[in-house]
PDB file of C-alpha atoms in Angstrom:
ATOM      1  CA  UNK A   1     -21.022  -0.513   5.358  1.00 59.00           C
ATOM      2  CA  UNK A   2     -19.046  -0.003   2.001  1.00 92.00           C
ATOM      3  CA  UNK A   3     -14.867   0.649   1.976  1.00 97.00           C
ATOM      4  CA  UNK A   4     -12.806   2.455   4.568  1.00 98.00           C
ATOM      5  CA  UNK A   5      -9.287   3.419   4.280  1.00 98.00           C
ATOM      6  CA  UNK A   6      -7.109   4.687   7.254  1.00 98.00           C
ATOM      7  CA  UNK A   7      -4.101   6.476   6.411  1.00 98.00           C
ATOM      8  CA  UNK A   8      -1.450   5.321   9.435  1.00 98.00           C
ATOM      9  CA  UNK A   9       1.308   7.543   7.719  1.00 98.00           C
ATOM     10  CA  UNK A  10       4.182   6.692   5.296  1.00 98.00           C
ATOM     11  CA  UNK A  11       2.890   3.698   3.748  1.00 98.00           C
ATOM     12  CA  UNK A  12       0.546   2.369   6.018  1.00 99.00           C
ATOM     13  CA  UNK A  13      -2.725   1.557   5.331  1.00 99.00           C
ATOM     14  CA  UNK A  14      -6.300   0.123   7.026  1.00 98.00           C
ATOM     15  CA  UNK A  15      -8.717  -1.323   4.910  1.00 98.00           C
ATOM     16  CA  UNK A  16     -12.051  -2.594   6.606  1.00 97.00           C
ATOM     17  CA  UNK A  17     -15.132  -3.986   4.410  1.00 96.00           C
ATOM     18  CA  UNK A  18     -18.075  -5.298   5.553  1.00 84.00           C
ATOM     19  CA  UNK A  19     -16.156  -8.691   6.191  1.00 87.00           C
ATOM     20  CA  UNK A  20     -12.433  -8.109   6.244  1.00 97.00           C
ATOM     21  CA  UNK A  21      -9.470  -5.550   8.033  1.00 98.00           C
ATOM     22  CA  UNK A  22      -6.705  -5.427   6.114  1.00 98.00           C
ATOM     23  CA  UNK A  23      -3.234  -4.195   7.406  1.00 98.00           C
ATOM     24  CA  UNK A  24      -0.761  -2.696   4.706  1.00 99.00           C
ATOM     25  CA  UNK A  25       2.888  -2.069   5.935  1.00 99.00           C
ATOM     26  CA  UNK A  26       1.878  -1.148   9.337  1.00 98.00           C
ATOM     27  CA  UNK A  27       4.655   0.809  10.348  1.00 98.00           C
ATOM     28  CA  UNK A  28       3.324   2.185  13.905  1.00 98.00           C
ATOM     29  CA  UNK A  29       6.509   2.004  16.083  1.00 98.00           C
ATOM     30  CA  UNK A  30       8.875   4.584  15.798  1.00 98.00           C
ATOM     31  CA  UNK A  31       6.690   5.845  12.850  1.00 98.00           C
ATOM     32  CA  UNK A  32       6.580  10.137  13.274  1.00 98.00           C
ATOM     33  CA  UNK A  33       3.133  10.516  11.433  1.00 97.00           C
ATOM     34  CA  UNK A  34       1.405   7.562  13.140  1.00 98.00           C
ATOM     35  CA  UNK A  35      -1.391   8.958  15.493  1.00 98.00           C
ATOM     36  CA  UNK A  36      -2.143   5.567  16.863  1.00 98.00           C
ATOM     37  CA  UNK A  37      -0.930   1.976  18.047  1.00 98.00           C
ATOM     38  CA  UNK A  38      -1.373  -1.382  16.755  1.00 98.00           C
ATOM     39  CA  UNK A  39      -2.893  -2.530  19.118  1.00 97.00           C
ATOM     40  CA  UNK A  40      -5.470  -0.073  18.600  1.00 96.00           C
ATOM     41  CA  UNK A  41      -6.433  -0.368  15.284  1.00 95.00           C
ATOM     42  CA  UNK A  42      -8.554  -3.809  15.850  1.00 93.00           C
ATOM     43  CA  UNK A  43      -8.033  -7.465  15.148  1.00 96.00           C
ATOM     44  CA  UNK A  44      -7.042  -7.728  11.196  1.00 98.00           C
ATOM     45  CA  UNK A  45      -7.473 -10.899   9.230  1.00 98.00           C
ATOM     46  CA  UNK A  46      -4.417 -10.022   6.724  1.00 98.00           C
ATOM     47  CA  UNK A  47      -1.135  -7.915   6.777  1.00 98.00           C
ATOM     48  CA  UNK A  48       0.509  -7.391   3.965  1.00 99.00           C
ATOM     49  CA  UNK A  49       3.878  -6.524   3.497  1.00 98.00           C
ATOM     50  CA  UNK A  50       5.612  -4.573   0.303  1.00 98.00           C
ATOM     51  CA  UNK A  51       9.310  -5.305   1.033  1.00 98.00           C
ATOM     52  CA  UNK A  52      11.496  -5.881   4.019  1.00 98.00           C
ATOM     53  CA  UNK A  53      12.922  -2.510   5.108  1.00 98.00           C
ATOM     54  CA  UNK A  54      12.257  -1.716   8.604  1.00 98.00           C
ATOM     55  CA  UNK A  55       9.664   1.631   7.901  1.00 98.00           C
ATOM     56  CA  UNK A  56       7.564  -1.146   5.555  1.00 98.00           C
ATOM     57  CA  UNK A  57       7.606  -4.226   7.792  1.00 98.00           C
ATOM     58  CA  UNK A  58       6.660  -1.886  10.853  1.00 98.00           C
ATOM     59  CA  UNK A  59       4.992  -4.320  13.591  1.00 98.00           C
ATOM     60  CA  UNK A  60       4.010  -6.875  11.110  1.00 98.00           C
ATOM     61  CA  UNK A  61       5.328  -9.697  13.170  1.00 98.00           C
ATOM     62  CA  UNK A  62       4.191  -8.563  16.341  1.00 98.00           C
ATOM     63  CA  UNK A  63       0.703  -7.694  14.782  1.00 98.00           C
ATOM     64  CA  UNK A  64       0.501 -11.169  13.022  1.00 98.00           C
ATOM     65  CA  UNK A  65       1.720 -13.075  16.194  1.00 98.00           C
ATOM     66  CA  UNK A  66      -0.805 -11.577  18.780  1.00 98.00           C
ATOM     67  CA  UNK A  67      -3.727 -11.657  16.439  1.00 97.00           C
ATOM     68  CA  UNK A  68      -3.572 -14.630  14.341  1.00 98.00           C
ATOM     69  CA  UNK A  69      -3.685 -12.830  11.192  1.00 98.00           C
ATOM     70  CA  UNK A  70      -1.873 -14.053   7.694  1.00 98.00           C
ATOM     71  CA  UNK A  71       1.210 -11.964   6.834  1.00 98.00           C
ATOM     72  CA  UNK A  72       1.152 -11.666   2.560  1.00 98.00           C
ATOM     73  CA  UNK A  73       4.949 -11.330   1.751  1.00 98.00           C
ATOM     74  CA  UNK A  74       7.279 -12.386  -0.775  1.00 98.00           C
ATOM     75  CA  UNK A  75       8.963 -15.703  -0.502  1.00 98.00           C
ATOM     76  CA  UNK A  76      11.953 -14.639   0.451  1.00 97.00           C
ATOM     77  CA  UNK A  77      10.575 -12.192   2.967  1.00 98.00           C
ATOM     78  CA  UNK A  78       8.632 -14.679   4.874  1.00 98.00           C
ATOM     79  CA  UNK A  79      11.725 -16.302   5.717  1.00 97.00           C
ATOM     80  CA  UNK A  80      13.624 -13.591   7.283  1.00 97.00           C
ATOM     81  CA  UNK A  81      10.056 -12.864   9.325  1.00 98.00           C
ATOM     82  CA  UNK A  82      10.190 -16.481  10.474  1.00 97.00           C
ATOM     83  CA  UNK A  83      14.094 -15.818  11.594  1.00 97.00           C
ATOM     84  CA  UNK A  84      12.352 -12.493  13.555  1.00 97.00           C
ATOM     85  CA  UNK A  85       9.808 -14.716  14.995  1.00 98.00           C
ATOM     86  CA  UNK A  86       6.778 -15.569  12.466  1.00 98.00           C
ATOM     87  CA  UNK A  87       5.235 -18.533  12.598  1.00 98.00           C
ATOM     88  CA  UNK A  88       5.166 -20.198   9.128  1.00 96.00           C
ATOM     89  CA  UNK A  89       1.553 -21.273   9.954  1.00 98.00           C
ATOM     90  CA  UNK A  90       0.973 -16.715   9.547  1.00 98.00           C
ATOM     91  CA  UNK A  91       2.269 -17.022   5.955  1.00 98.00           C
ATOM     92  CA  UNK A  92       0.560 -18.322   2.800  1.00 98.00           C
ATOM     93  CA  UNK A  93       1.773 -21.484   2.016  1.00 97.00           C
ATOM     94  CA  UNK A  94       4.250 -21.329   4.745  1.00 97.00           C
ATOM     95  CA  UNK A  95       6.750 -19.755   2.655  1.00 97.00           C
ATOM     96  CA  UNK A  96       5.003 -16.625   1.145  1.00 98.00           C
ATOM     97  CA  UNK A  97       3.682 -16.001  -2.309  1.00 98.00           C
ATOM     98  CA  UNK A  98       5.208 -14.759  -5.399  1.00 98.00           C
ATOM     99  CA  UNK A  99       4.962 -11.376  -8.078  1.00 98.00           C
ATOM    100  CA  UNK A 100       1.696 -12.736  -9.921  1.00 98.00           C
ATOM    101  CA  UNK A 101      -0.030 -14.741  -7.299  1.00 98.00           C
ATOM    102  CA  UNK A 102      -2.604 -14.554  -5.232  1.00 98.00           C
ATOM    103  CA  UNK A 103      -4.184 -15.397  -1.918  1.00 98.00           C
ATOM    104  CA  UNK A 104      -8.346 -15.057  -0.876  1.00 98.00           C
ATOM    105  CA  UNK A 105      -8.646 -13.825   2.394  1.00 97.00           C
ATOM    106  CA  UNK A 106     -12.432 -13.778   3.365  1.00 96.00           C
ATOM    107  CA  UNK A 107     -13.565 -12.965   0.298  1.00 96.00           C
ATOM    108  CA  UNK A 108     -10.431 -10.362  -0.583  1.00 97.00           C
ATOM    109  CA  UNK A 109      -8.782 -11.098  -3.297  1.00 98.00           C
ATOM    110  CA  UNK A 110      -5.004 -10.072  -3.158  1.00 98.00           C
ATOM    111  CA  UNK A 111      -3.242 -10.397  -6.335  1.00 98.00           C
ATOM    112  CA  UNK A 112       0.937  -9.213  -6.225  1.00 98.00           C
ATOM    113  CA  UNK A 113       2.530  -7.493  -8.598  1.00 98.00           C
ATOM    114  CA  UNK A 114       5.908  -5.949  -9.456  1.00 98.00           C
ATOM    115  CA  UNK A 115       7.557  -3.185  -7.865  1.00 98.00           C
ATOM    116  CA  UNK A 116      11.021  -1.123  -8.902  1.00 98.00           C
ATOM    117  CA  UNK A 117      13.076  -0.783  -5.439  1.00 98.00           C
ATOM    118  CA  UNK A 118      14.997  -2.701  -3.352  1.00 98.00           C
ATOM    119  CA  UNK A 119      14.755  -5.450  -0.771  1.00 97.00           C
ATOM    120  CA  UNK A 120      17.078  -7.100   1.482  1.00 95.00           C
ATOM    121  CA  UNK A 121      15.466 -10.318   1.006  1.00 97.00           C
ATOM    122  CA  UNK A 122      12.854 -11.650  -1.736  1.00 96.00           C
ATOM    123  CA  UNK A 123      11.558  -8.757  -4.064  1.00 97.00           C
ATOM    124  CA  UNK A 124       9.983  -5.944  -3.399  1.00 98.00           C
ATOM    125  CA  UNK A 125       6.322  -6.161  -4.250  1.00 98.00           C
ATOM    126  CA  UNK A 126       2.816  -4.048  -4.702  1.00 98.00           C
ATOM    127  CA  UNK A 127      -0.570  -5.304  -4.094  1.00 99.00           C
ATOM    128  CA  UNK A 128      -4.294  -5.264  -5.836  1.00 98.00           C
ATOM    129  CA  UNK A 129      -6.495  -5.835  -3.607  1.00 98.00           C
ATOM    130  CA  UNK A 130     -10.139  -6.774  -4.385  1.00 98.00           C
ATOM    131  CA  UNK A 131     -12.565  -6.746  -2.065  1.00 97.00           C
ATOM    132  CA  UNK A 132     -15.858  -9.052  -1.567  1.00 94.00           C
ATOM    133  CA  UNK A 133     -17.977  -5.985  -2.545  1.00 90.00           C
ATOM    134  CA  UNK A 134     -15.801  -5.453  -5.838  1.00 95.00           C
ATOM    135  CA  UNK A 135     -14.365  -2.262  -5.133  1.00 97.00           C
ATOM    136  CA  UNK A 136     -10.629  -2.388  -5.830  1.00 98.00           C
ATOM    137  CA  UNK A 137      -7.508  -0.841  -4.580  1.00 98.00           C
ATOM    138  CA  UNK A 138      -4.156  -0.820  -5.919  1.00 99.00           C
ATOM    139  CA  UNK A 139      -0.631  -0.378  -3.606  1.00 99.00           C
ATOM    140  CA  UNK A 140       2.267   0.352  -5.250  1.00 99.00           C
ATOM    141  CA  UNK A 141       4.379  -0.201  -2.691  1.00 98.00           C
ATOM    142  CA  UNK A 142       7.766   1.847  -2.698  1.00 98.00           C
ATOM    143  CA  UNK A 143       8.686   1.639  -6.405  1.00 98.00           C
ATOM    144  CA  UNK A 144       9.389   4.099  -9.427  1.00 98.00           C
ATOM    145  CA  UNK A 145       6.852   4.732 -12.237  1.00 98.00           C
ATOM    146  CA  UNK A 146       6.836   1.468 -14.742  1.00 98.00           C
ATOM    147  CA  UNK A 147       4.913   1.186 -18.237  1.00 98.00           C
ATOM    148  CA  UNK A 148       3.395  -2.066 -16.768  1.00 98.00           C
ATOM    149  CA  UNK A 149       1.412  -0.002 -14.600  1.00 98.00           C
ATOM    150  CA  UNK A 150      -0.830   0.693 -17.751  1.00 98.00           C
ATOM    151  CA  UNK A 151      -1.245  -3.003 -18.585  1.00 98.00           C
ATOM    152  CA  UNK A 152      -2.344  -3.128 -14.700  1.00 98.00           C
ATOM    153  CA  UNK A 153      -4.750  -0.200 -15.275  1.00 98.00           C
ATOM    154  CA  UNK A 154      -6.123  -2.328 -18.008  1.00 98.00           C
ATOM    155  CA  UNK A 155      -6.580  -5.825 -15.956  1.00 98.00           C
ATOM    156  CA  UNK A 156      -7.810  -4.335 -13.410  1.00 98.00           C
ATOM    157  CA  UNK A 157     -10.448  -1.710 -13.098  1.00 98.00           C
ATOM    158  CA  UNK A 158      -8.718   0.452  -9.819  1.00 98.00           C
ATOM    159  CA  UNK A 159     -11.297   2.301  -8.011  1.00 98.00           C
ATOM    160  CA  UNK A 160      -8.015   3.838  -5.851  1.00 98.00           C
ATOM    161  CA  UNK A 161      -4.526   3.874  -5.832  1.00 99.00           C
ATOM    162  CA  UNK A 162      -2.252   4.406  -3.619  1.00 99.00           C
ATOM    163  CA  UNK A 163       0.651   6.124  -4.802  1.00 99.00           C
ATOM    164  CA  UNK A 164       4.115   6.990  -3.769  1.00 99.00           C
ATOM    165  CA  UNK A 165       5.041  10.671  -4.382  1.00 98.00           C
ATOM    166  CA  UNK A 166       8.098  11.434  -1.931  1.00 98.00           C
ATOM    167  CA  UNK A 167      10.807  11.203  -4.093  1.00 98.00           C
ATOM    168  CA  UNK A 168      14.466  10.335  -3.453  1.00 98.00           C
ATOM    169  CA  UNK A 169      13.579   6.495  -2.532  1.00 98.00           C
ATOM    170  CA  UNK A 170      10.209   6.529  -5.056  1.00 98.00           C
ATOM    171  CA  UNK A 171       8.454   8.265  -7.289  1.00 98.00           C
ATOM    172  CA  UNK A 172       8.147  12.097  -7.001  1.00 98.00           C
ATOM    173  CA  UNK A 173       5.374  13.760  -7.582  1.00 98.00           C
ATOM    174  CA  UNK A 174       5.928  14.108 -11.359  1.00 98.00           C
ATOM    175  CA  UNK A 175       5.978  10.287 -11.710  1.00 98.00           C
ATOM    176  CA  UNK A 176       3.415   9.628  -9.605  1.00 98.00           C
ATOM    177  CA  UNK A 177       0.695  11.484 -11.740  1.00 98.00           C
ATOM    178  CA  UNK A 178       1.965  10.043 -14.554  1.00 98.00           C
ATOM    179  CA  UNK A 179       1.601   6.805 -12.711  1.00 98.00           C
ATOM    180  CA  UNK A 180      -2.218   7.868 -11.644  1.00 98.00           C
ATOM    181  CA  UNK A 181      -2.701   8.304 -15.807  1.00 98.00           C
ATOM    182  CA  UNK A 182      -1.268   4.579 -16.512  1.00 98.00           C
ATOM    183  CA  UNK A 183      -3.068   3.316 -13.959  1.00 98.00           C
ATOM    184  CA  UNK A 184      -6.478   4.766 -15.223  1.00 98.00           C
ATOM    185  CA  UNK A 185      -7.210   4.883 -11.142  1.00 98.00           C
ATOM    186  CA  UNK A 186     -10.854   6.373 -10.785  1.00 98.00           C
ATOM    187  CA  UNK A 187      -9.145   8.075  -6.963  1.00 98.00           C
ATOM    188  CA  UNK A 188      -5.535   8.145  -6.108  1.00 98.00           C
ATOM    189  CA  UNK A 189      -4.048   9.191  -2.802  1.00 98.00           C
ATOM    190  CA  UNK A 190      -0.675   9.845  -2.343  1.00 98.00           C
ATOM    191  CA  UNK A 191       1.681   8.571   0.422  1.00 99.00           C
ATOM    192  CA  UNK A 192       5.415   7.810   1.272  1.00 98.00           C
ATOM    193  CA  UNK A 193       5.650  11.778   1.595  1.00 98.00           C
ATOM    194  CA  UNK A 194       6.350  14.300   4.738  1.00 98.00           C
ATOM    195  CA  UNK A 195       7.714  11.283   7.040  1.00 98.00           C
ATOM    196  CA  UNK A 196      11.240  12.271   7.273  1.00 98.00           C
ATOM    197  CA  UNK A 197      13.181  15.364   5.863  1.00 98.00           C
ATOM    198  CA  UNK A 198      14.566  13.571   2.739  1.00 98.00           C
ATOM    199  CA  UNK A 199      10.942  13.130   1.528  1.00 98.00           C
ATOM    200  CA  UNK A 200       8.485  15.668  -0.190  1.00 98.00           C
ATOM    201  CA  UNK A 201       7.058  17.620   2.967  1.00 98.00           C
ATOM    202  CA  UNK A 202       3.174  17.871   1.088  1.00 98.00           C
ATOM    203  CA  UNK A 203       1.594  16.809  -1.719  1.00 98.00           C
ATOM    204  CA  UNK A 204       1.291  20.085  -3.340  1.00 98.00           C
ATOM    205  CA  UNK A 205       3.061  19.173  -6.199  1.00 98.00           C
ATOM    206  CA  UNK A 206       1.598  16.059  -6.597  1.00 98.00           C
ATOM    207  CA  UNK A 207      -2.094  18.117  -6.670  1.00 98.00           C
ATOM    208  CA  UNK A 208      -0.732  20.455  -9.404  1.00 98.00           C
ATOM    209  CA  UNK A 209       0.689  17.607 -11.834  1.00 98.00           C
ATOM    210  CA  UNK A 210      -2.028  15.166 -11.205  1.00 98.00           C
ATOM    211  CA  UNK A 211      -4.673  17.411 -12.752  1.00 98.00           C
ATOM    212  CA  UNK A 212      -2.239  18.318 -15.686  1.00 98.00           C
ATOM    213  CA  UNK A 213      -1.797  14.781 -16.918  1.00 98.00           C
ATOM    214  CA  UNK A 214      -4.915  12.489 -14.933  1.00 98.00           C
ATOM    215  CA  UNK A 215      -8.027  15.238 -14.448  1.00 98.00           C
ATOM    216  CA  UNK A 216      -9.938  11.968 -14.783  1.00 97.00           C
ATOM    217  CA  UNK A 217      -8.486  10.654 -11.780  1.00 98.00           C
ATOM    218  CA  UNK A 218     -10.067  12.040  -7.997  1.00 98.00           C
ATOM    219  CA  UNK A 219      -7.485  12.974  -6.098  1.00 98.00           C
ATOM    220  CA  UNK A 220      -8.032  12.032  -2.397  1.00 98.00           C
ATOM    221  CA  UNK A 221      -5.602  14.026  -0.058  1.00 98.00           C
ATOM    222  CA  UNK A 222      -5.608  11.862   3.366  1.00 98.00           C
ATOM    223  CA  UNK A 223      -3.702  12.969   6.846  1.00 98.00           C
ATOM    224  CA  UNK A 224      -1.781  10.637   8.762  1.00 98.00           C
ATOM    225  CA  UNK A 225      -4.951   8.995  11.268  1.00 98.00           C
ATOM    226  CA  UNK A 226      -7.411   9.977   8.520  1.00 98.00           C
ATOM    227  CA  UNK A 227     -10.261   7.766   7.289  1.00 98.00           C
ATOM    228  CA  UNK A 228     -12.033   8.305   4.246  1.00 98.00           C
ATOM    229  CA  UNK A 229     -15.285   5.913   2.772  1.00 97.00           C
ATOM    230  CA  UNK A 230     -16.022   4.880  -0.479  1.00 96.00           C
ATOM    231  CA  UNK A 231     -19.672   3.534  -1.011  1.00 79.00           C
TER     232      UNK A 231
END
């Protein structure tokens, strides 16, 4: 079966392997690039959550509520989802996990890491996932470039990242290849742009930089309902 990743728009992200669906900021509702529902996208066994602003958190609790599913989030976080109606019993630990941990979800390792932005509650966050077949993805979640991301690159051996390049509340486009060249990602794909005005509309740019500073790294232009496999 191999990897699949959906693009949902802005930051939000399907990941199905052979034994796992994995839900990344799933921002649906009121989202102007979804092409799709929740409820649509089948039964996942994790959502993960960057960082508490509304266009991040999406339908999490919804999501998490009707389908059983564990909701990764900061500590922190998890307790202003449990004010908007998550059941502790959704959240690892019943409180949330921390910048360094990580959780197994059907063989899916989810390791957090740091990210540079802001969060209303707990600290915003990014994710590597690693998935029972090996193959391993990276989300930054919203955050600006950091020289950590090469000590990441170096721990962990990112088959694709998903990057940031809107600008204004992120990276731009410059950063984010820069980013892709830290990260030593083998396939990046770009996201957080053309969702609202105030972002970067394509990711032209992002195209033109990326093969000035990472030609190494496969860039892997998605469209909002898009679905791309890795082997």
């Amino acid at each position: 079966m191999g990897v699949s990743v959906t693009w949902h728009g802005h930051s939000n992200f399907q990941i199905v392997a052979d034994s796992v669906n994995i839900l990344i900021d799933p921002f649906f509702t009121g989202n102007p690039s979804a092409t799709t529902t929740w409820e649509a996208v089948g039964r996942p066994d994790l959502t993960l959550v960057t960082h508490d602003h509304g266009d991040h958190v999406g339908d999490a609790v919804a999501i998490c509520t009707a389908s059983g599913a564990l909701c990764g989030c900061t500590v922190g976080t998890a307790e202003r989802l449990a004010a908007a109606g998550l059941s502790p019993d959704l959240v690892p630990g019943g409180i949330g996990f921390n910048v360094g941990g990580s959780i197994e979800v059907k063989g899916a390792r989810v390791t957090m890491t740091q990210a540079f932005h802001t969060s209303d509650s707990g600290a915003p966050a990014g994710y590597i996932i690693t998935l029972p077949e090996g193959f391993t993805i990276y989300h930054a979640g919203d955050t600006g470039i950091f020289q950590s991301m090469a000590l990441l690159g170096e721990l962990y051996p990112i088959d694709l990242a998903l990057l940031p390049i809107g600008g204004f509340f992120t990276m731009d486009a410059f950063q984010a290849a820069h980013a892709a060249r830290l990260l030593k990602a083998k396939a990046v794909t770009p996201m957080h742009w053309g969702t609202f005005p105030v972002l970067a509309p394509t990711p032209d740019e992002f195209m033109v930089r990326l093969k000035e500073v990472a030609p190494q790294t496969r860039p892997v232009i998605m469209r909002p309902g898009e679905t791309v496999h890795f082997a």
